[in-house]
Coordinates of N, CA and C in Angstrom, one line a residue:
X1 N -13.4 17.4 -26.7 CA -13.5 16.4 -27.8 C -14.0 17.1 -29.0
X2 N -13.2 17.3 -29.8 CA -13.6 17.8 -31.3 C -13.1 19.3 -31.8
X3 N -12.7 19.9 -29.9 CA -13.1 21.5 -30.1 C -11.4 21.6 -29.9
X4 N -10.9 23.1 -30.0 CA -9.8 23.3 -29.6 C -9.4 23.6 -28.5
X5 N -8.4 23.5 -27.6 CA -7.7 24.0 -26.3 C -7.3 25.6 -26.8
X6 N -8.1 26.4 -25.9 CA -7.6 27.7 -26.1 C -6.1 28.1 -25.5
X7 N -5.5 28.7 -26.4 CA -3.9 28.9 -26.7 C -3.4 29.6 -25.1
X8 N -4.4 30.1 -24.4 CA -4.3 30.3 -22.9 C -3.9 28.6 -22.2
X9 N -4.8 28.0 -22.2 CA -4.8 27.0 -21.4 C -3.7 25.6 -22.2
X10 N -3.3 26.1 -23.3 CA -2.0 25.5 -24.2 C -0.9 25.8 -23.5
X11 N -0.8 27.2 -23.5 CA 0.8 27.9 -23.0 C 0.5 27.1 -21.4
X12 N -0.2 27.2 -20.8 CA 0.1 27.0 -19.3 C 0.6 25.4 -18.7
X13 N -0.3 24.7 -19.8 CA -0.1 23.1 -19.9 C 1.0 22.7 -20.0
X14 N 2.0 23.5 -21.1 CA 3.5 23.3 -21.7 C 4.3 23.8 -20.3
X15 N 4.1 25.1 -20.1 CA 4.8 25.5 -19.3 C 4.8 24.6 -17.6
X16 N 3.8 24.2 -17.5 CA 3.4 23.3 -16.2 C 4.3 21.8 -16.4
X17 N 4.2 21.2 -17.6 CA 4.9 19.9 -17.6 C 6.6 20.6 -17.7
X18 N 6.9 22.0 -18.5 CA 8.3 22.3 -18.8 C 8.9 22.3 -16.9
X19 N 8.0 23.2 -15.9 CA 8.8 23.0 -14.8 C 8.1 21.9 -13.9
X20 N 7.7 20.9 -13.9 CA 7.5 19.4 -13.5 C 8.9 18.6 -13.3
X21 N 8.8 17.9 -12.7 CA 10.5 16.9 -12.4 C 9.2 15.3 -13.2
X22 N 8.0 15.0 -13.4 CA 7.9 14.1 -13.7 C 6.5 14.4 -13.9
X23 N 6.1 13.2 -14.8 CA 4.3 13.5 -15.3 C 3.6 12.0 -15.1
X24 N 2.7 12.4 -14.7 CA 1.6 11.1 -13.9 C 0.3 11.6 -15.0
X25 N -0.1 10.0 -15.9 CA -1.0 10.4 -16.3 C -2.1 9.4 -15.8
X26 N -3.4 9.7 -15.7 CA -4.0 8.7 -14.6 C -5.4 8.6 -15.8
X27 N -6.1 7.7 -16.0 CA -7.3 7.1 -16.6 C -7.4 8.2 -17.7
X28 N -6.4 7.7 -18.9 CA -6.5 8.2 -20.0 C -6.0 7.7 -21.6
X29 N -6.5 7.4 -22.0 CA -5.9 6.7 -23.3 C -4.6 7.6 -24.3
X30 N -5.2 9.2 -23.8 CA -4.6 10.2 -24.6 C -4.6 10.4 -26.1
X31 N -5.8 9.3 -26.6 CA -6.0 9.7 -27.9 C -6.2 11.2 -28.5
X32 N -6.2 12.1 -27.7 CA -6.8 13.2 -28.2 C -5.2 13.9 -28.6
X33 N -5.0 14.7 -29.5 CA -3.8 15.5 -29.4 C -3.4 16.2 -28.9
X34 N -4.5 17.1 -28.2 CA -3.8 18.0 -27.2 C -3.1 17.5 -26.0
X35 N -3.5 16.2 -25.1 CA -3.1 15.7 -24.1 C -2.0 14.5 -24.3
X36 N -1.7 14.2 -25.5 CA -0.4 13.6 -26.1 C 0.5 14.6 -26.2
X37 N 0.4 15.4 -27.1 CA 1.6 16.6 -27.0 C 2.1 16.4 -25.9
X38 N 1.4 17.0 -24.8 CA 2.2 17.2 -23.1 C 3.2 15.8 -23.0
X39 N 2.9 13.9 -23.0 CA 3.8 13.5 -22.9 C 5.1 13.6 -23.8
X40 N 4.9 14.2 -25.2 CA 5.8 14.6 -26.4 C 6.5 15.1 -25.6
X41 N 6.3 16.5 -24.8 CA 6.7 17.5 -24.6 C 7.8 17.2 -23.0
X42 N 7.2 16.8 -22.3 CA 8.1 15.7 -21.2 C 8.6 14.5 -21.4
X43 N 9.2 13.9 -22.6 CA 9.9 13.2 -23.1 C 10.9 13.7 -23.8
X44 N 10.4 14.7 -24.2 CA 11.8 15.9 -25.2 C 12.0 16.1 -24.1
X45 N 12.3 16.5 -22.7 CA 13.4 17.4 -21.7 C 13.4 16.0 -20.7
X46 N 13.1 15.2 -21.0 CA 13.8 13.9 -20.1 C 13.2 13.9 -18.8
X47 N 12.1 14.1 -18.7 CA 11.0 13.6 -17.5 C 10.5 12.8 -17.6
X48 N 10.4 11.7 -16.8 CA 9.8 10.4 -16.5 C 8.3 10.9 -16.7
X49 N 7.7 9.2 -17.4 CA 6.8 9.7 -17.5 C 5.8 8.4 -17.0
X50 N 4.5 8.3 -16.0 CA 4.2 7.4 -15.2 C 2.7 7.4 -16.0
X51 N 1.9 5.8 -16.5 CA 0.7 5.7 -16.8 C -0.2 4.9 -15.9
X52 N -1.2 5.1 -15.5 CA -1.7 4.2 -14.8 C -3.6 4.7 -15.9
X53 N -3.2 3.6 -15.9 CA -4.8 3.6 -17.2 C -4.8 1.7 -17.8
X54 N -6.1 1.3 -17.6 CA -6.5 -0.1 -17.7 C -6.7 0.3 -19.6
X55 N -5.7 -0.4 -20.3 CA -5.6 -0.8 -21.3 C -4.5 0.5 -22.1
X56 N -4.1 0.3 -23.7 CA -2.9 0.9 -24.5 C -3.3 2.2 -24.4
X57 N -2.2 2.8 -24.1 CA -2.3 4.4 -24.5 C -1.1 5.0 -25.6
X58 N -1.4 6.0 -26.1 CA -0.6 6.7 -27.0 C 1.2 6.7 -26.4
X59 N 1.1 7.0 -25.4 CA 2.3 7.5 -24.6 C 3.1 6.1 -23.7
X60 N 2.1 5.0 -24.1 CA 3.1 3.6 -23.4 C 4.5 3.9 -23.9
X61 N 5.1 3.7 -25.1 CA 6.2 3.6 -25.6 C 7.0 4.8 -25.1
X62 N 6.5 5.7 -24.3 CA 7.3 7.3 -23.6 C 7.5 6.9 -22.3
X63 N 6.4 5.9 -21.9 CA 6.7 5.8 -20.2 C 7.8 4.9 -19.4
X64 N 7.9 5.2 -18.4 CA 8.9 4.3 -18.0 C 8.2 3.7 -16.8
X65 N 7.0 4.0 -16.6 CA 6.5 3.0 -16.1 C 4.8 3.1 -16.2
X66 N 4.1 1.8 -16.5 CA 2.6 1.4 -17.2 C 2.3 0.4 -15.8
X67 N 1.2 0.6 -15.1 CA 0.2 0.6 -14.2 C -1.3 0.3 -15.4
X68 N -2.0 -0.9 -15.2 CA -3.1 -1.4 -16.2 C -3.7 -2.8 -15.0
X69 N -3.3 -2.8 -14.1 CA -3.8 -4.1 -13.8 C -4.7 -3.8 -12.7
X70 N -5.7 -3.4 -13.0 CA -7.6 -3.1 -12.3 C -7.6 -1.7 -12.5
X71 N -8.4 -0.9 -12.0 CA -8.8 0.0 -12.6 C -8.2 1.3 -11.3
X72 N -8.0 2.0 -12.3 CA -7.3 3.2 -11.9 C -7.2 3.7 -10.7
X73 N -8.9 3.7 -10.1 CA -8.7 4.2 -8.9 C -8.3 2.9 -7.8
X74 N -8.3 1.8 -8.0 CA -8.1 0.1 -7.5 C -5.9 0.8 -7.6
X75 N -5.7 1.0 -8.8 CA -4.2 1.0 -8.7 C -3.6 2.2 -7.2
X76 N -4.7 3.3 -7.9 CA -4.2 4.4 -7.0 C -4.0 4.3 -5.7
X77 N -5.3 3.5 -5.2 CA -5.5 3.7 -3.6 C -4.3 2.4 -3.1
X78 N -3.8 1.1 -3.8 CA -2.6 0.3 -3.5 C -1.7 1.3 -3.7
X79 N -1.4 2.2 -4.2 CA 0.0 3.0 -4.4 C 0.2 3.8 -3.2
X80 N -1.1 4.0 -2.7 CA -0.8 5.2 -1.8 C -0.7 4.5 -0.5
X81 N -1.1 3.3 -0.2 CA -0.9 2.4 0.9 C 0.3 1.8 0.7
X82 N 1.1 1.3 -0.5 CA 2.4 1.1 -0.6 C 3.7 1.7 0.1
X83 N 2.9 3.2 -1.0 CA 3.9 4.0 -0.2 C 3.7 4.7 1.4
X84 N 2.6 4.4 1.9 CA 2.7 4.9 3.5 C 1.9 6.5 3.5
X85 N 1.0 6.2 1.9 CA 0.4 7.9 2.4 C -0.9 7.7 2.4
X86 N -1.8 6.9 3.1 CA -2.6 6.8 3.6 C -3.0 7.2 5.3

């Protein structure tokens, strides 16, 4: 918060979402710029992009799917019983 992402931990971020098939962002508003760019950045090469965060984030309008209804870790642990990975 306030400081910069050293250009180390930039390049590996980009490069981690560039070979990703999809990006899961979990209890984050993404106001900050550095952690918006990434959904920028997996939106340019057409990777789905998944939010699960209780209230608006920068990257709603990029996602193709918004998770907000109880709190994050309440969403996650239903997802993972959903899907049978409990």
């Amino acid at each position: 918060f306030g400081g910069s992402v050293p250009q180390r931990v930039r390049d590996r971020s980009f490069e981690m979402v560039r070979r990703a098939d999809k990006l899961l962002i979990v209890g984050s508003s993404l106001a900050v710029w550095s952690s918006f760019r990434l959904c920028k950045e997996a939106a340019a090469h057409g990777k789905p992009i998944a939010i699960v965060n209780t209230g608006e984030t920068r990257a709603d309008p990029l996602a193709e799917l918004k998770l907000d209804q109880g709190g994050c870790g309440t969403i996650l642990e239903d997802l993972v019983a959903r899907l049978g990975l409990d």
